[in-house]
């Protein structure tokens, strides 16, 4: 018997996922760029793009692009209208749901307030229904549904820990409940019969969104730190993949101590990054009170930009700098992306923050880590869409199933 070896069609199939990923993230706008990025022959790249086009995922425009020198290359674009996925995000102020295309593009979004009963079954049921309404109203084929949660989510079993915003019991089986609620919803005739679902932490998903479509592009060790409505989250993307630890709980950067005598944290300790650099901390430092009838984050962002609160901003920026310096010493990232309120703190005092980090890093002054603002709007939703696309980015032929 001859030794088994990969035939040309096998090799072509193995290249479909990497090729779709490059087009999805904007790194292969032409067939020659794709040929170079995959390091294959023109014929192979042609076969791969032909297959992705046949699957309804991309379009290949063979008209010359013009302008450039040399042989014109076929332009590659994501199919429009192509298939879509559903993405949702739960946060302290409500639920956001979106229909998303490939390319990190949100096609349609809807927001609803939290229902009075936030028990996991009810809340996840409301998310499934809101997604189903978007799916029924769309002409696109819907291929998956993923949800971003503001609390840690264990892997691989998908339970929620420390879901403080919604009073969920520790260990609530959110992945299973969400799959169950989506399976029971009427998603209309164009959704897959059995819709794949997934659940993950929102900071992790925001980091994925920034890495693929925003300020983290091409970073090899991307650290994201964010302060949303309450508390502080973080995530690390290494070589394009999330680093989630042994059970999904890595990068709980919010509970790094930055002031042992500082403000109390819901975790029971004092002076966590969580309690020292979130919207509440900024209001406390400024000796101001937020309007209880408005969402907290936008008010904190206004306060960070108010010249009269410069002292409070500096106080909170110094605490953030301490936390980032500790993370840089441990993780050695090549880029830090800040989002939520931290983005405004960076904008208000960029030099102070960079100096604070550099001063406390072992290699700070010589090898300064770029600290940049997040770029992706609704990064939690865009990241949830990434999670929903993942099975198809791994194996684009999976779109052909029913
Ligand atoms: Zn804490």
Short mmCIF file of C-alpha atoms and ligand atoms in Angstrom, two decimals:
data_model
loop_
_atom_site.label_atom_id
_atom_site.label_comp_id
_atom_site.label_asym_id
_atom_site.label_seq_id
_atom_site.Cartn_x
_atom_site.Cartn_y
_atom_site.Cartn_z
CA UNK A 1 0.00 0.00 0.00
CA UNK A 2 1.20 3.46 -0.73
CA UNK A 3 1.70 5.97 2.06
CA UNK A 4 -1.42 8.11 2.47
CA UNK A 5 -0.79 11.74 1.60
CA UNK A 6 -2.87 14.83 1.34
CA UNK A 7 -4.47 15.21 -2.05
CA UNK A 8 -4.87 18.62 -3.64
CA UNK A 9 -8.61 18.94 -2.70
CA UNK A 10 -7.78 18.17 0.98
CA UNK A 11 -5.14 20.86 0.96
CA UNK A 12 -7.59 23.27 -0.64
CA UNK A 13 -10.15 22.53 2.05
CA UNK A 14 -7.64 23.11 4.83
CA UNK A 15 -6.91 26.55 3.33
CA UNK A 16 -10.57 27.68 3.24
CA UNK A 17 -10.66 28.71 6.92
CA UNK A 18 -7.37 30.65 6.90
CA UNK A 19 -8.41 32.33 3.64
CA UNK A 20 -11.84 33.37 4.96
CA UNK A 21 -10.21 34.68 8.16
CA UNK A 22 -7.83 36.88 6.12
CA UNK A 23 -10.68 38.31 4.02
CA UNK A 24 -12.92 38.73 7.10
CA UNK A 25 -10.24 40.76 8.91
CA UNK A 26 -9.42 42.94 5.90
CA UNK A 27 -5.94 41.49 5.41
CA UNK A 28 -6.57 40.09 1.94
CA UNK A 29 -8.47 42.63 -0.18
CA UNK A 30 -7.14 41.10 -3.42
CA UNK A 31 -6.36 37.63 -4.67
CA UNK A 32 -2.66 38.47 -4.95
CA UNK A 33 -2.61 39.61 -1.30
CA UNK A 34 -4.29 36.33 -0.37
CA UNK A 35 -1.80 34.34 -2.46
CA UNK A 36 1.07 36.02 -0.61
CA UNK A 37 -0.49 35.70 2.85
CA UNK A 38 -1.24 31.99 2.40
CA UNK A 39 2.07 31.38 0.60
CA UNK A 40 0.43 29.33 -2.17
CA UNK A 41 0.36 29.37 -5.96
CA UNK A 42 -2.01 31.60 -7.92
CA UNK A 43 -3.89 28.50 -9.04
CA UNK A 44 -4.44 27.32 -5.45
CA UNK A 45 -5.58 30.78 -4.35
CA UNK A 46 -7.96 30.82 -7.32
CA UNK A 47 -9.43 27.45 -6.33
CA UNK A 48 -9.84 28.56 -2.71
CA UNK A 49 -11.56 31.85 -3.57
CA UNK A 50 -13.76 30.01 -6.06
CA UNK A 51 -14.90 27.64 -3.34
CA UNK A 52 -15.59 30.47 -0.85
CA UNK A 53 -17.60 32.25 -3.55
CA UNK A 54 -19.58 29.07 -4.28
CA UNK A 55 -20.38 28.83 -0.55
CA UNK A 56 -21.89 32.34 -0.74
CA UNK A 57 -19.32 33.85 1.64
CA UNK A 58 -17.32 36.14 -0.65
CA UNK A 59 -17.50 37.74 -4.07
CA UNK A 60 -14.60 37.82 -6.51
CA UNK A 61 -14.44 40.83 -8.83
CA UNK A 62 -12.20 40.09 -11.80
CA UNK A 63 -12.41 43.57 -13.32
CA UNK A 64 -8.99 45.29 -13.08
CA UNK A 65 -8.68 47.43 -9.95
CA UNK A 66 -6.82 50.06 -12.02
CA UNK A 67 -4.27 52.57 -10.79
CA UNK A 68 -1.64 50.03 -9.75
CA UNK A 69 1.30 48.84 -11.77
CA UNK A 70 1.84 45.29 -12.93
CA UNK A 71 -0.74 42.62 -13.48
CA UNK A 72 -4.12 43.58 -11.98
CA UNK A 73 -5.41 41.26 -9.27
CA UNK A 74 -8.96 40.14 -8.63
CA UNK A 75 -10.61 42.04 -5.81
CA UNK A 76 -12.06 40.02 -2.93
CA UNK A 77 -15.05 41.22 -0.92
CA UNK A 78 -17.35 39.64 1.60
CA UNK A 79 -20.63 38.58 -0.02
CA UNK A 80 -23.34 41.22 0.30
CA UNK A 81 -25.93 40.26 1.24
CA UNK A 82 -24.23 37.21 2.74
CA UNK A 83 -25.16 35.13 5.75
CA UNK A 84 -25.41 36.67 9.23
CA UNK A 85 -25.10 35.73 12.89
CA UNK A 86 -26.86 37.01 15.99
CA UNK A 87 -24.86 38.63 18.80
CA UNK A 88 -26.04 39.83 22.20
CA UNK A 89 -24.56 41.53 25.23
CA UNK A 90 -25.96 41.70 28.75
CA UNK A 91 -24.89 44.61 30.93
CA UNK A 92 -26.01 46.37 34.06
CA UNK A 93 -28.16 48.81 32.05
CA UNK A 94 -29.89 46.34 29.75
CA UNK A 95 -29.59 43.98 26.83
CA UNK A 96 -28.16 44.75 23.38
CA UNK A 97 -28.82 42.45 20.43
CA UNK A 98 -27.47 42.66 16.88
CA UNK A 99 -27.53 40.99 13.52
CA UNK A 100 -23.95 40.89 12.20
CA UNK A 101 -22.31 40.21 8.85
CA UNK A 102 -18.76 38.97 8.30
CA UNK A 103 -16.13 41.70 8.49
CA UNK A 104 -17.09 42.84 12.00
CA UNK A 105 -20.11 44.69 10.62
CA UNK A 106 -23.24 45.15 12.75
CA UNK A 107 -26.21 45.31 10.37
CA UNK A 108 -28.95 46.08 12.86
CA UNK A 109 -29.03 46.54 16.63
CA UNK A 110 -31.77 46.61 19.25
CA UNK A 111 -31.61 47.58 22.92
CA UNK A 112 -33.99 46.63 25.67
CA UNK A 113 -34.07 47.39 29.39
CA UNK A 114 -33.45 44.59 31.87
CA UNK A 115 -36.69 42.77 32.69
CA UNK A 116 -37.88 43.05 36.31
CA UNK A 117 -37.10 39.38 36.85
CA UNK A 118 -33.42 38.83 36.04
CA UNK A 119 -33.30 35.11 36.94
CA UNK A 120 -31.04 33.37 34.39
CA UNK A 121 -33.91 31.50 32.66
CA UNK A 122 -35.96 34.70 32.20
CA UNK A 123 -33.10 36.96 31.18
CA UNK A 124 -31.61 34.48 28.69
CA UNK A 125 -35.12 33.82 27.38
CA UNK A 126 -35.55 37.58 26.74
CA UNK A 127 -32.22 37.65 24.88
CA UNK A 128 -33.25 34.66 22.72
CA UNK A 129 -36.60 36.31 21.87
CA UNK A 130 -34.94 39.63 20.97
CA UNK A 131 -32.52 37.79 18.67
CA UNK A 132 -35.33 35.78 17.12
CA UNK A 133 -37.18 39.00 16.25
CA UNK A 134 -34.11 40.29 14.36
CA UNK A 135 -33.67 36.91 12.61
CA UNK A 136 -37.30 36.78 11.45
CA UNK A 137 -37.05 40.33 10.07
CA UNK A 138 -33.92 39.62 8.02
CA UNK A 139 -33.59 38.19 4.50
CA UNK A 140 -30.19 36.74 5.39
CA UNK A 141 -29.47 33.21 6.44
CA UNK A 142 -28.74 33.17 10.18
CA UNK A 143 -25.95 30.78 11.16
CA UNK A 144 -25.28 31.21 14.90
CA UNK A 145 -26.00 33.15 18.09
CA UNK A 146 -23.46 34.14 20.76
CA UNK A 147 -23.80 36.12 23.99
CA UNK A 148 -21.37 38.36 25.92
CA UNK A 149 -21.78 38.40 29.71
CA UNK A 150 -20.26 40.89 32.19
CA UNK A 151 -19.10 38.11 34.52
CA UNK A 152 -16.51 35.32 34.29
CA UNK A 153 -17.69 32.26 32.35
CA UNK A 154 -16.01 28.91 33.01
CA UNK A 155 -14.67 26.73 30.19
CA UNK A 156 -15.59 24.27 28.88
CA UNK A 157 -18.83 23.86 30.85
CA UNK A 158 -20.07 27.47 30.45
CA UNK A 159 -21.21 28.38 33.95
CA UNK A 160 -21.39 31.95 35.25
CA UNK A 161 -19.37 32.97 38.29
CA UNK A 162 -19.74 36.18 40.33
CA UNK A 163 -22.66 37.47 38.26
CA UNK A 164 -23.10 40.39 40.66
CA UNK A 165 -25.23 42.56 38.39
CA UNK A 166 -28.09 40.10 38.11
CA UNK A 167 -27.96 38.25 41.45
CA UNK A 168 -27.41 34.97 39.65
CA UNK A 169 -26.44 31.99 41.76
CA UNK A 170 -22.74 31.07 41.44
CA UNK A 171 -22.34 28.33 38.85
CA UNK A 172 -25.55 29.08 36.91
CA UNK A 173 -25.29 26.91 33.74
CA UNK A 174 -25.61 29.86 31.32
CA UNK A 175 -24.29 28.14 28.18
CA UNK A 176 -26.80 25.33 28.53
CA UNK A 177 -29.70 27.63 29.45
CA UNK A 178 -28.94 29.96 26.55
CA UNK A 179 -28.77 27.05 24.05
CA UNK A 180 -32.07 25.79 25.42
CA UNK A 181 -33.82 29.19 25.14
CA UNK A 182 -32.53 29.75 21.59
CA UNK A 183 -33.66 26.25 20.56
CA UNK A 184 -37.15 27.11 21.85
CA UNK A 185 -37.39 30.48 20.04
CA UNK A 186 -39.02 31.00 16.63
CA UNK A 187 -36.10 32.18 14.48
CA UNK A 188 -38.02 32.06 11.21
CA UNK A 189 -37.46 30.03 8.04
CA UNK A 190 -33.98 31.35 7.18
CA UNK A 191 -32.13 30.35 10.37
CA UNK A 192 -30.25 27.07 10.65
CA UNK A 193 -32.49 24.34 12.05
CA UNK A 194 -30.13 23.75 14.96
CA UNK A 195 -28.46 27.08 15.59
CA UNK A 196 -25.00 26.82 17.23
CA UNK A 197 -24.81 29.00 20.37
CA UNK A 198 -21.96 30.18 22.59
CA UNK A 199 -21.46 32.32 25.70
CA UNK A 200 -18.31 34.15 26.91
CA UNK A 201 -17.08 37.03 29.03
CA UNK A 202 -17.53 40.50 27.49
CA UNK A 203 -13.97 41.78 28.06
CA UNK A 204 -12.60 38.67 26.35
CA UNK A 205 -14.91 39.24 23.40
CA UNK A 206 -14.09 42.96 23.21
CA UNK A 207 -10.39 42.02 23.03
CA UNK A 208 -11.13 39.62 20.18
CA UNK A 209 -13.05 42.37 18.36
CA UNK A 210 -10.19 44.88 18.80
CA UNK A 211 -7.63 42.30 17.66
CA UNK A 212 -9.50 41.43 14.47
CA UNK A 213 -11.10 44.74 13.52
CA UNK A 214 -9.67 47.58 15.63
CA UNK A 215 -6.79 48.97 17.66
CA UNK A 216 -5.26 45.53 18.33
CA UNK A 217 -4.71 44.49 14.69
CA UNK A 218 -1.44 42.65 14.21
CA UNK A 219 -0.45 42.87 17.90
CA UNK A 220 1.05 39.53 18.95
CA UNK A 221 0.41 39.84 22.69
CA UNK A 222 -2.54 42.18 23.04
CA UNK A 223 -3.66 43.23 26.52
CA UNK A 224 -7.08 44.89 26.79
CA UNK A 225 -8.19 46.62 29.98
CA UNK A 226 -11.63 48.13 30.21
CA UNK A 227 -13.96 49.76 32.67
CA UNK A 228 -17.59 49.56 31.68
CA UNK A 229 -20.64 50.38 33.73
CA UNK A 230 -19.23 48.83 36.90
CA UNK A 231 -15.85 47.31 37.69
CA UNK A 232 -12.82 46.57 35.52
CA UNK A 233 -12.16 43.69 33.14
CA UNK A 234 -9.20 42.52 31.13
CA UNK A 235 -8.23 40.07 28.42
CA UNK A 236 -5.16 38.83 26.59
CA UNK A 237 -4.99 37.75 22.94
CA UNK A 238 -1.87 35.74 22.09
CA UNK A 239 -1.12 35.05 18.43
CA UNK A 240 -4.73 35.66 17.52
CA UNK A 241 -6.25 33.44 20.23
CA UNK A 242 -7.73 34.42 23.57
CA UNK A 243 -5.69 33.31 26.56
CA UNK A 244 -8.42 32.11 28.91
CA UNK A 245 -6.45 30.02 31.39
CA UNK A 246 -7.12 26.45 32.48
CA UNK A 247 -10.85 26.95 33.07
CA UNK A 248 -11.75 30.21 31.33
CA UNK A 249 -11.00 32.46 34.28
CA UNK A 250 -7.64 34.06 33.38
CA UNK A 251 -7.07 37.81 33.34
CA UNK A 252 -9.34 38.83 36.20
CA UNK A 253 -7.28 42.00 36.25
CA UNK A 254 -9.94 43.88 38.21
CA UNK A 255 -8.80 42.32 41.47
CA UNK A 256 -5.16 43.35 41.24
CA UNK A 257 -4.42 45.41 44.38
CA UNK A 258 -3.32 48.97 43.57
CA UNK A 259 -3.90 50.48 47.04
CA UNK A 260 -4.00 48.15 50.08
CA UNK A 261 -5.83 50.84 52.09
CA UNK A 262 -8.13 51.82 49.24
CA UNK A 263 -11.83 51.57 48.52
CA UNK A 264 -13.74 48.37 49.34
CA UNK A 265 -14.28 45.99 46.41
CA UNK A 266 -17.30 43.67 46.01
CA UNK A 267 -14.80 40.75 46.17
CA UNK A 268 -14.18 41.52 49.85
CA UNK A 269 -10.71 43.09 49.49
CA UNK A 270 -9.68 46.73 49.41
CA UNK A 271 -8.05 48.83 46.73
CA UNK A 272 -8.56 46.48 43.78
CA UNK A 273 -8.14 48.03 40.31
CA UNK A 274 -11.86 47.32 40.03
CA UNK A 275 -12.72 49.61 42.94
CA UNK A 276 -10.08 52.27 42.24
CA UNK A 277 -10.49 52.97 38.52
CA UNK A 278 -14.15 52.42 37.63
CA UNK A 279 -16.84 55.10 37.13
CA UNK A 280 -17.77 55.09 40.84
CA UNK A 281 -14.12 55.62 41.80
CA UNK A 282 -13.85 58.66 39.53
CA UNK A 283 -17.01 60.20 40.99
CA UNK A 284 -15.71 59.55 44.52
CA UNK A 285 -12.30 61.09 43.71
CA UNK A 286 -14.05 64.17 42.26
CA UNK A 287 -16.36 64.35 45.31
CA UNK A 288 -19.32 64.39 42.95
CA UNK A 289 -22.45 62.26 42.75
CA UNK A 290 -23.78 60.76 39.52
CA UNK A 291 -27.39 61.33 38.47
CA UNK A 292 -29.11 58.08 39.54
CA UNK A 293 -31.59 58.39 36.67
CA UNK A 294 -28.95 58.23 33.93
CA UNK A 295 -26.58 55.36 32.99
CA UNK A 296 -23.33 55.71 34.94
CA UNK A 297 -20.70 55.19 32.23
CA UNK A 298 -21.59 58.16 29.98
CA UNK A 299 -21.68 60.45 33.04
CA UNK A 300 -18.25 59.22 34.14
CA UNK A 301 -16.90 59.77 30.62
CA UNK A 302 -18.16 63.37 30.71
CA UNK A 303 -16.55 63.85 34.12
CA UNK A 304 -13.20 62.53 32.83
CA UNK A 305 -13.28 65.22 30.12
CA UNK A 306 -14.26 68.03 32.52
CA UNK A 307 -11.21 70.27 33.18
CA UNK A 308 -12.52 70.97 36.70
CA UNK A 309 -12.02 67.33 37.66
CA UNK A 310 -8.35 67.22 36.58
CA UNK A 311 -7.11 66.32 40.08
CA UNK A 312 -9.55 63.43 40.37
CA UNK A 313 -8.58 62.22 36.89
CA UNK A 314 -4.89 62.28 37.85
CA UNK A 315 -5.60 60.30 41.02
CA UNK A 316 -7.45 57.59 39.10
CA UNK A 317 -4.91 57.62 36.23
CA UNK A 318 -2.11 56.96 38.74
CA UNK A 319 -3.98 53.95 40.12
CA UNK A 320 -4.59 52.67 36.59
CA UNK A 321 -0.90 53.14 35.80
CA UNK A 322 0.07 51.05 38.82
CA UNK A 323 -2.22 48.24 37.69
CA UNK A 324 -1.03 48.36 34.08
CA UNK A 325 2.62 48.34 35.17
CA UNK A 326 2.04 45.17 37.19
CA UNK A 327 0.35 43.55 34.21
CA UNK A 328 3.14 44.59 31.84
CA UNK A 329 5.75 43.04 34.17
CA UNK A 330 3.83 39.76 34.23
CA UNK A 331 2.52 39.50 30.68
CA UNK A 332 5.00 41.47 28.52
CA UNK A 333 2.36 42.58 25.97
CA UNK A 334 3.37 44.40 22.79
CA UNK A 335 0.26 46.61 22.87
CA UNK A 336 -2.29 47.72 25.47
CA UNK A 337 -5.77 48.75 24.33
CA UNK A 338 -7.89 50.69 26.81
CA UNK A 339 -11.64 50.97 26.50
CA UNK A 340 -14.71 52.17 28.39
CA UNK A 341 -13.87 54.87 30.96
CA UNK A 342 -10.17 53.96 30.71
CA UNK A 343 -10.16 55.26 27.15
CA UNK A 344 -11.22 58.70 28.44
CA UNK A 345 -8.64 58.60 31.24
CA UNK A 346 -5.98 57.88 28.60
CA UNK A 347 -7.26 60.78 26.47
CA UNK A 348 -7.26 63.13 29.49
CA UNK A 349 -3.72 62.32 30.69
CA UNK A 350 -1.81 60.23 28.10
CA UNK A 351 1.70 61.32 29.14
CA UNK A 352 1.03 60.87 32.85
CA UNK A 353 -0.33 57.36 32.29
CA UNK A 354 2.55 56.31 30.00
CA UNK A 355 5.12 57.72 32.47
CA UNK A 356 3.49 55.97 35.41
CA UNK A 357 3.59 52.63 33.58
CA UNK A 358 7.16 53.14 32.33
CA UNK A 359 8.45 54.13 35.77
CA UNK A 360 7.33 50.89 37.36
CA UNK A 361 8.17 48.48 34.57
CA UNK A 362 11.43 46.63 34.62
CA UNK A 363 11.94 47.39 30.94
CA UNK A 364 9.58 50.36 30.85
CA UNK A 365 11.81 53.19 29.77
CA UNK A 366 13.73 51.23 27.17
CA UNK A 367 10.88 49.25 25.67
CA UNK A 368 7.78 51.37 26.20
CA UNK A 369 4.55 49.48 25.48
CA UNK A 370 2.17 51.45 23.25
CA UNK A 371 -1.05 52.27 25.15
CA UNK A 372 -3.79 53.04 22.63
CA UNK A 373 -7.53 53.78 22.70
CA UNK A 374 -10.01 51.09 21.60
CA UNK A 375 -11.49 51.67 18.12
CA UNK A 376 -14.40 49.25 17.75
CA UNK A 377 -17.84 50.65 18.58
CA UNK A 378 -19.98 48.13 20.50
CA UNK A 379 -16.92 45.86 20.85
CA UNK A 380 -18.78 43.42 23.14
CA UNK A 381 -21.38 42.83 20.41
CA UNK A 382 -18.80 42.67 17.63
CA UNK A 383 -16.81 40.20 19.75
CA UNK A 384 -19.89 38.08 20.40
CA UNK A 385 -20.42 37.98 16.62
CA UNK A 386 -16.82 36.76 16.27
CA UNK A 387 -17.63 33.94 18.66
CA UNK A 388 -20.72 33.03 16.61
CA UNK A 389 -18.68 33.07 13.38
CA UNK A 390 -15.91 30.93 14.85
CA UNK A 391 -17.19 27.48 13.68
CA UNK A 392 -17.42 28.86 10.10
CA UNK A 393 -14.00 30.54 10.23
CA UNK A 394 -12.61 27.17 11.30
CA UNK A 395 -14.46 25.29 8.55
CA UNK A 396 -16.29 27.46 5.98
CA UNK A 397 -17.90 24.37 4.42
CA UNK A 398 -20.01 24.12 7.59
CA UNK A 399 -22.23 26.89 6.13
CA UNK A 400 -23.54 24.31 3.64
CA UNK A 401 -25.30 22.30 6.39
CA UNK A 402 -28.99 22.73 7.15
ZN1 LIG B 1 -11.64 42.99 44.20
#
